[in-house]
Short mmCIF file of C-alpha atoms in Angstrom, two decimals:
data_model
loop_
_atom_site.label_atom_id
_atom_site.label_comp_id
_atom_site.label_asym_id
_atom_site.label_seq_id
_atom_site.Cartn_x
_atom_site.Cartn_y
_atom_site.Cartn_z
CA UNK A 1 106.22 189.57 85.29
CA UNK A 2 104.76 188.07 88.61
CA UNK A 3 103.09 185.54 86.62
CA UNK A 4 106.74 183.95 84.67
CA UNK A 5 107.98 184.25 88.25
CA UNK A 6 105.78 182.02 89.68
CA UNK A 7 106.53 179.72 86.92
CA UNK A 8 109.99 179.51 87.32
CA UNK A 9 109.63 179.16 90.93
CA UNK A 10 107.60 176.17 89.90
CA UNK A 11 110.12 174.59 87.70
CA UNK A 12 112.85 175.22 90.21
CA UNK A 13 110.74 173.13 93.22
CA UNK A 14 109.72 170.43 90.17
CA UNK A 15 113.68 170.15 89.78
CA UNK A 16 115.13 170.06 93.31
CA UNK A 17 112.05 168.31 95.10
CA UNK A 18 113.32 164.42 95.55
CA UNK A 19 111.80 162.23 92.72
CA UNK A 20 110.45 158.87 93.87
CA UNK A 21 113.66 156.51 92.92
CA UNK A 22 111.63 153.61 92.64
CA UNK A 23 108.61 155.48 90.61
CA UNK A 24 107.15 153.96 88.12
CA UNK A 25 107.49 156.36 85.24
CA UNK A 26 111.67 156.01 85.72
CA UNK A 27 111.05 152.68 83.55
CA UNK A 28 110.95 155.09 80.53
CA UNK A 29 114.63 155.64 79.96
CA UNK A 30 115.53 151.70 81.11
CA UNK A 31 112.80 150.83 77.70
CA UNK A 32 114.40 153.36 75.32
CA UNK A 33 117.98 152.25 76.45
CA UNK A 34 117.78 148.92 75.33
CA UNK A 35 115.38 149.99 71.97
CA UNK A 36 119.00 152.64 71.38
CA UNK A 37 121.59 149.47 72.03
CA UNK A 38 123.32 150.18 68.79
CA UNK A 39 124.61 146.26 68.62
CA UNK A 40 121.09 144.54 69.35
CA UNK A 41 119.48 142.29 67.03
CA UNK A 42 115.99 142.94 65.07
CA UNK A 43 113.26 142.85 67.38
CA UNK A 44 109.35 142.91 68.76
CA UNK A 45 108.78 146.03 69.83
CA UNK A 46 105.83 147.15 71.24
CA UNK A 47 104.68 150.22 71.94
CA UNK A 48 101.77 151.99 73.49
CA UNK A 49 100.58 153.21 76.74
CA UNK A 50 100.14 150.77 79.74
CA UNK A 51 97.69 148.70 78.30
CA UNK A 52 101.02 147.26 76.47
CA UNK A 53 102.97 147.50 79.62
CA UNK A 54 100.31 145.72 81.43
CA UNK A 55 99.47 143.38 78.00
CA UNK A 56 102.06 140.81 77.56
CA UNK A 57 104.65 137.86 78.50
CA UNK A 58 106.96 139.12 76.52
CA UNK A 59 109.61 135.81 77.40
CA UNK A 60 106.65 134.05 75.73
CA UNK A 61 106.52 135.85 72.88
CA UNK A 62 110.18 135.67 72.39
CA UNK A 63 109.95 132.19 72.60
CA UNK A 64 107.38 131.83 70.03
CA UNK A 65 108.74 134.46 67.54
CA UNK A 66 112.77 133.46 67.95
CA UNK A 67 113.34 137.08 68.11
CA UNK A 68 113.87 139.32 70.78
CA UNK A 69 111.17 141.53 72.55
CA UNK A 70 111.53 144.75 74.10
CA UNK A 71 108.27 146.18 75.26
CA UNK A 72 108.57 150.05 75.70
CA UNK A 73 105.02 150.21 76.37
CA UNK A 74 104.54 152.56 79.55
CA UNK A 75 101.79 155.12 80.04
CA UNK A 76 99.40 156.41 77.97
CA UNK A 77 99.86 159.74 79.37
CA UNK A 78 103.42 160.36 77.61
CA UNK A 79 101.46 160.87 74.43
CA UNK A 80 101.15 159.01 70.95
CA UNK A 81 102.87 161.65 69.66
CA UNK A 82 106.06 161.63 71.83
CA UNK A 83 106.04 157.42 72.05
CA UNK A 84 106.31 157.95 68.23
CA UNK A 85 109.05 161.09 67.80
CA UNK A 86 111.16 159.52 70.40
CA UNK A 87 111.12 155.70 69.57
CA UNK A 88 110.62 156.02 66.22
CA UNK A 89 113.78 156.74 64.68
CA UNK A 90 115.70 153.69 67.29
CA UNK A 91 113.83 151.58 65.35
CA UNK A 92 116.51 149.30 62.95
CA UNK A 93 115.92 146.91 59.94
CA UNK A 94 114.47 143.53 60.94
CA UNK A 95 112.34 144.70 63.06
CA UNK A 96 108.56 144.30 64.05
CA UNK A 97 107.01 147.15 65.29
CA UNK A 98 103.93 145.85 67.07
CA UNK A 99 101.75 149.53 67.13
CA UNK A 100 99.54 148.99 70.07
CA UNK A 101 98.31 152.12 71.44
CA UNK A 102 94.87 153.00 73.55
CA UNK A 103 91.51 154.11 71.89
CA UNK A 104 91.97 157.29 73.96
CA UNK A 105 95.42 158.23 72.08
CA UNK A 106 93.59 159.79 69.08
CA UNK A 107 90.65 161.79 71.32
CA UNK A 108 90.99 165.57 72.12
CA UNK A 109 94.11 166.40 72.96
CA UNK A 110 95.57 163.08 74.35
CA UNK A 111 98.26 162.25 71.55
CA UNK A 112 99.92 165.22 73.07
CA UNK A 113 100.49 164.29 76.29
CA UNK A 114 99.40 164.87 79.82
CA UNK A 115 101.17 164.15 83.51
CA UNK A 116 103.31 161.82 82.01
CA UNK A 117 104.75 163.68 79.63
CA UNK A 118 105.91 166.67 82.14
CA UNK A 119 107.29 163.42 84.42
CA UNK A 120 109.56 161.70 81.78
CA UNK A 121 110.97 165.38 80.43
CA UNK A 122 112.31 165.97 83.79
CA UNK A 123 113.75 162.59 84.63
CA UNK A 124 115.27 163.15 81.22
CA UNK A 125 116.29 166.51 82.23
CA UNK A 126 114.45 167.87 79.42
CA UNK A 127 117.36 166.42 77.10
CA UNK A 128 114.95 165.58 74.22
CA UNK A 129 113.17 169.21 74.70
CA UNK A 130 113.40 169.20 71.21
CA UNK A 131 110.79 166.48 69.94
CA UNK A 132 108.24 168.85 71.76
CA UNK A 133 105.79 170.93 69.57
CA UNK A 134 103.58 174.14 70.97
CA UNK A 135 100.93 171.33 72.40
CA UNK A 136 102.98 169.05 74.06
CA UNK A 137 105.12 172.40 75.48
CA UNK A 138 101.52 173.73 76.68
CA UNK A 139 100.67 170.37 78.27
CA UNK A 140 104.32 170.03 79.88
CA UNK A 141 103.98 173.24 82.01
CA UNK A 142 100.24 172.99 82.44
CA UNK A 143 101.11 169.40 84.43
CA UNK A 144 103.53 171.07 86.70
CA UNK A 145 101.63 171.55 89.46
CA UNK A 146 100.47 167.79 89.46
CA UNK A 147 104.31 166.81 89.42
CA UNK A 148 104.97 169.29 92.44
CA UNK A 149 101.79 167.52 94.21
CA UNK A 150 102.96 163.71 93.18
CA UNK A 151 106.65 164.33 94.38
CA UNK A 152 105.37 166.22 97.67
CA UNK A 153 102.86 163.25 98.51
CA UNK A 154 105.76 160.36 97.56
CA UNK A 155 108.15 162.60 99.88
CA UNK A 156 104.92 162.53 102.90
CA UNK A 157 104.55 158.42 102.97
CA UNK A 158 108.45 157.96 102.22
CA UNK A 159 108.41 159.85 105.53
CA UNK A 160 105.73 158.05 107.22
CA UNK A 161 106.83 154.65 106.29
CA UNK A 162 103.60 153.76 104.92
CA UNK A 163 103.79 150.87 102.46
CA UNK A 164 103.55 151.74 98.88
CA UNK A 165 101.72 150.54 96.14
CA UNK A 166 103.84 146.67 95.23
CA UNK A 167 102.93 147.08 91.36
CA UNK A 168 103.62 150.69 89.97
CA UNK A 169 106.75 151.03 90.68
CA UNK A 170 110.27 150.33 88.84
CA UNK A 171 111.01 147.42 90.72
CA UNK A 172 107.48 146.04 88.87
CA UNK A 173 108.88 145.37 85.34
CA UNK A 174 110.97 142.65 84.41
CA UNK A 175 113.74 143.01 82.30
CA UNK A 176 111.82 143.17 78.82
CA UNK A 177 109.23 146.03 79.94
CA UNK A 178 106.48 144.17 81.35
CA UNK A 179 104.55 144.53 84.46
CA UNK A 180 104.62 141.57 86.18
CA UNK A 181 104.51 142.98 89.98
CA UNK A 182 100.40 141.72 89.98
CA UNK A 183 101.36 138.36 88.34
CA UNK A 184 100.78 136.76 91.56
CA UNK A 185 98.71 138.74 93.52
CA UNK A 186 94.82 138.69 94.07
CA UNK A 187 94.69 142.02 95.48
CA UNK A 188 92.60 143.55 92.90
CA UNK A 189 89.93 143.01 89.83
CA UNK A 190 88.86 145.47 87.96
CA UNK A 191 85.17 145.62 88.08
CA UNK A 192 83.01 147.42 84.88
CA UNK A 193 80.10 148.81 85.29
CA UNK A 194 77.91 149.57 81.72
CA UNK A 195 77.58 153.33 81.08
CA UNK A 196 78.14 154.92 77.41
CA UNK A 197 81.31 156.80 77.63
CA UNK A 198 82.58 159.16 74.96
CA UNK A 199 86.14 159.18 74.02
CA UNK A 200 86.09 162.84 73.56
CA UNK A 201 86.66 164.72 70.13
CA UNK A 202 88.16 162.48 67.39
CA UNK A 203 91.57 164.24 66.62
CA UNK A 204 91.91 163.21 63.09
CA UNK A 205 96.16 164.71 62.53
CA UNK A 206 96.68 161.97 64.93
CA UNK A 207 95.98 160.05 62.08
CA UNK A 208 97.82 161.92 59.54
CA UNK A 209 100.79 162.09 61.22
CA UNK A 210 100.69 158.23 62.20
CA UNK A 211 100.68 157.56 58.55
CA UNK A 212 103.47 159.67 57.57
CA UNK A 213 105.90 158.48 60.47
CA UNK A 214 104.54 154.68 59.38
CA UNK A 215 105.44 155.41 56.09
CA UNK A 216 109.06 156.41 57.11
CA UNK A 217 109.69 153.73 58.85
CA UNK A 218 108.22 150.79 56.28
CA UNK A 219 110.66 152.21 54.10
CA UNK A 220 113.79 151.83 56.29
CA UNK A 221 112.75 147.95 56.09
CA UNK A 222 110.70 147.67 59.37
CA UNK A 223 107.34 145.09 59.26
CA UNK A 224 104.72 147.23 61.16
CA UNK A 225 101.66 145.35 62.72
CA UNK A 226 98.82 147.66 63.82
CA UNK A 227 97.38 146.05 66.48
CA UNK A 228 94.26 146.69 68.28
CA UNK A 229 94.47 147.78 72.35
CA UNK A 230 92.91 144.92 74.30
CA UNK A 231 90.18 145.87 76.29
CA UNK A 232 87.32 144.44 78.82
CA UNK A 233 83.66 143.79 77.31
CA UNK A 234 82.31 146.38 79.45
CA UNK A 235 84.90 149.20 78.54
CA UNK A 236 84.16 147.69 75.15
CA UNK A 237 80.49 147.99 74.90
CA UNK A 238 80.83 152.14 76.83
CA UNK A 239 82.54 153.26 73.82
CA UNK A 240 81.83 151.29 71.42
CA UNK A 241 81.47 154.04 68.18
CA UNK A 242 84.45 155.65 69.31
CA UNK A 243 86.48 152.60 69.29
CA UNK A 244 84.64 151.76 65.72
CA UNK A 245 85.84 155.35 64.01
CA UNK A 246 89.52 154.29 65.04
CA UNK A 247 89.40 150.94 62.93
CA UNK A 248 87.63 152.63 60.57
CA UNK A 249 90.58 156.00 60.23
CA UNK A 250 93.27 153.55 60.36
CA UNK A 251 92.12 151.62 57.17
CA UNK A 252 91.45 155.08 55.51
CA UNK A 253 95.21 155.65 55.72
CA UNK A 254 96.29 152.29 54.68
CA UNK A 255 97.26 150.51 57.73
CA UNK A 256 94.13 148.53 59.21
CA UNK A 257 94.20 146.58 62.53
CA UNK A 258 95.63 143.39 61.46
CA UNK A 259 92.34 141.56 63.43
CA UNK A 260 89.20 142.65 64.19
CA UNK A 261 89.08 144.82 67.34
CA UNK A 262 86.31 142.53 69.07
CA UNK A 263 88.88 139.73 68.71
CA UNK A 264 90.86 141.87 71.30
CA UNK A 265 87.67 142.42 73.61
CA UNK A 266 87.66 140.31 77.04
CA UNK A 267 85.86 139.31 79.82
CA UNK A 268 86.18 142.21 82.34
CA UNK A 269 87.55 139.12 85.02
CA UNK A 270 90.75 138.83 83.12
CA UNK A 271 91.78 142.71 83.89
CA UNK A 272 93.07 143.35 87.26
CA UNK A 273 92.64 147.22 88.00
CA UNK A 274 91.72 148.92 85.05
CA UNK A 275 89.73 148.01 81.65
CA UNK A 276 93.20 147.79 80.11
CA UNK A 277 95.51 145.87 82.61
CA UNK A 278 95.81 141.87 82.29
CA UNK A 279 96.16 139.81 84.85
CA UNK A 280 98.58 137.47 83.62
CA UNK A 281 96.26 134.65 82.08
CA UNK A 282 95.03 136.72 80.17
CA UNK A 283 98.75 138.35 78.83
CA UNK A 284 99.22 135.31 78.13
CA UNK A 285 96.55 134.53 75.88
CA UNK A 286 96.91 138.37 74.72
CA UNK A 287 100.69 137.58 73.85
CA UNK A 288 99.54 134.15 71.92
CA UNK A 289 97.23 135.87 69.59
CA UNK A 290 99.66 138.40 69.27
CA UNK A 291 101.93 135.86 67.89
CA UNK A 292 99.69 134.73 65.44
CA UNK A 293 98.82 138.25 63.35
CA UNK A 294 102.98 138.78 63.51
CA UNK A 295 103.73 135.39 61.54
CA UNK A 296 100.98 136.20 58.96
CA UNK A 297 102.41 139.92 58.51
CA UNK A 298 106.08 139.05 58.65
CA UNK A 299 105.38 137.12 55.43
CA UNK A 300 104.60 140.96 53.81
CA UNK A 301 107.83 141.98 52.97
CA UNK A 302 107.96 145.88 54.21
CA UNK A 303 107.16 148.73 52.05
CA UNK A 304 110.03 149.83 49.52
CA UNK A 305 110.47 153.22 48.64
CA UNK A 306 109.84 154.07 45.52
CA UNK A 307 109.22 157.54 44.44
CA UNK A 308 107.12 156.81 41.17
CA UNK A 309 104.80 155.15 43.21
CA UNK A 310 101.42 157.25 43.60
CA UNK A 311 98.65 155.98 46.39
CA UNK A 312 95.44 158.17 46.54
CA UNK A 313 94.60 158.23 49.99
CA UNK A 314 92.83 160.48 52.37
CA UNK A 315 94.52 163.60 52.94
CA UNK A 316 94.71 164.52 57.09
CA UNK A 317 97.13 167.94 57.97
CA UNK A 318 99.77 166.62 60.41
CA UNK A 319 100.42 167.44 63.19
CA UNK A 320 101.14 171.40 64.00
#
């Protein structure tokens, strides 16, 4: 009894206690909005945590492709998971799902969310409750107290009048998704340092559910490019076996990286404060090479359904 009333005392502050209006994690809905615009035309879409946030000029890649890009790319924190259940179905014939998502993402329980999962449920007022399973519900109210400590600290310098971070933030995105807040700053470089790293447990339903939901959506006529997550050389070289088993799962399930991940590895100077955030050279070299894997794939036309058709593939249980 004492115990569900301290929760609910928790939700109740997690609700009423102001929200940062400019946070960063409020770009969530703005991404999905334009993915839902019922009367767009076939796009890029990219999706993943902030790596793919952080990854691309998407105006360039719009110019190259001709097609429109919408990067819904965010924080790897909402989940693989959740990115997938909620964007998913938005998805519309035409288009090219670029799948982009983090090495982490399919280690322990990642793909079912951590902080940023229990932020974007209650900025959605919980209106796609739903989509959650058991895990993600566990992780949700676990985060709570890390919500109540973010929007108590944002309400302290708000206060104060401290200057807040320029970059993550709302007003850092331009209108297709990306980051660009650091484009022109030379406030930060991420620095590596070489230590082996383990990614954790590999979480092979992540797998089995990717395939299935892949499956689903090659058959409603969308060209799916598995793309590797760009990373520095140091990052690279830490985890090196872990990032190896995910190339290795995602060709046992039929859909292989469409390049080698090393192609993806670079120098740690072109990452600005993390092993996964470009600096703007290097999104745009990221979002050239990009280009060039989507021209080869869109030339596969997209997996037709056809129920006499048998595969033999590695079995993996979904997700619970």
């Amino acid at each position: 009894m004492f115990a569900s009333i301290v929760i609910a005392g928790l939700i109740l502050v997690a609700v009423f206690v102001p929200y940062n209006r400019n946070g960063y994690l409020r770009m969530y809905g703005t991404k999905v909005g334009r993915l839902s615009c019922p009367d767009r035309k076939p796009a890029v879409v990219l999706l993943g945590g902030s790596s793919v946030a952080f990854g691309y000029d998407s105006e360039l890649v719009e110019q190259m492709t001709g097609m429109p890009v919408i990067n819904v790319g965010l924080h790897v924190g909402i989940g693989l998971k959740y990115m997938v259940d909620d964007c998913f179905p938005r998805l519309k014939r035409g288009d090219v799902l670029v799948l982009n998502p983090e090495y982490a993402l399919f280690f322990n329980d990642r793909a079912y969310g951590e902080s940023a999962l229990t932020d974007v449920m209650f900025l959605d007022n919980f209106r796609n409750a739903a989509l959650l399973d058991r895990k993600q519900w566990l992780s949700v109210m676990n985060n709570i107290p890390n919500l109540l400590h973010e929007k108590l600290k944002y309400a302290a310098i708000n206060a104060s009048g401290i200057p807040s971070d320029p970059v993550y933030k709302l007003s850092g995105f331009n209108s297709h998704g990306d980051v660009v807040a650091h484009w022109k700053l030379n406030d930060k470089q991420y620095v590596g340092r070489l230590a082996p790293q383990s990614l954790g447990k590999m979480n092979e339903s992540a797998f089995g559910y990717m395939k299935k939901r892949l499956d689903e959506v090659r058959h409603r006529g969308i060209t799916v490019v598995v793309y590797p997550a760009v990373i520095s050389a140091t990052a690279y070289q830490n985890s090196l076996s872990d990032i190896m088993l995910t190339d290795s799962m995602f060709r046992s399930i039929g859909y292989p990286y469409v390049c080698p991940v090393s192609d993806v590895v670079r120098p740690d100077t072109s990452f600005y404060d993390t092993s996964y955030h470009l600096k703007h050279a290097g999104a745009v070299w990221h979002s050239r090479h990009l280009y060039l894997h989507i021209q080869k794939n869109k030339k596969i036309r997209p997996l037709i359904y056809d129920e006499k058709l048998n595969i033999n593939l590695p079995h993996f249980p979904h997700f619970e």
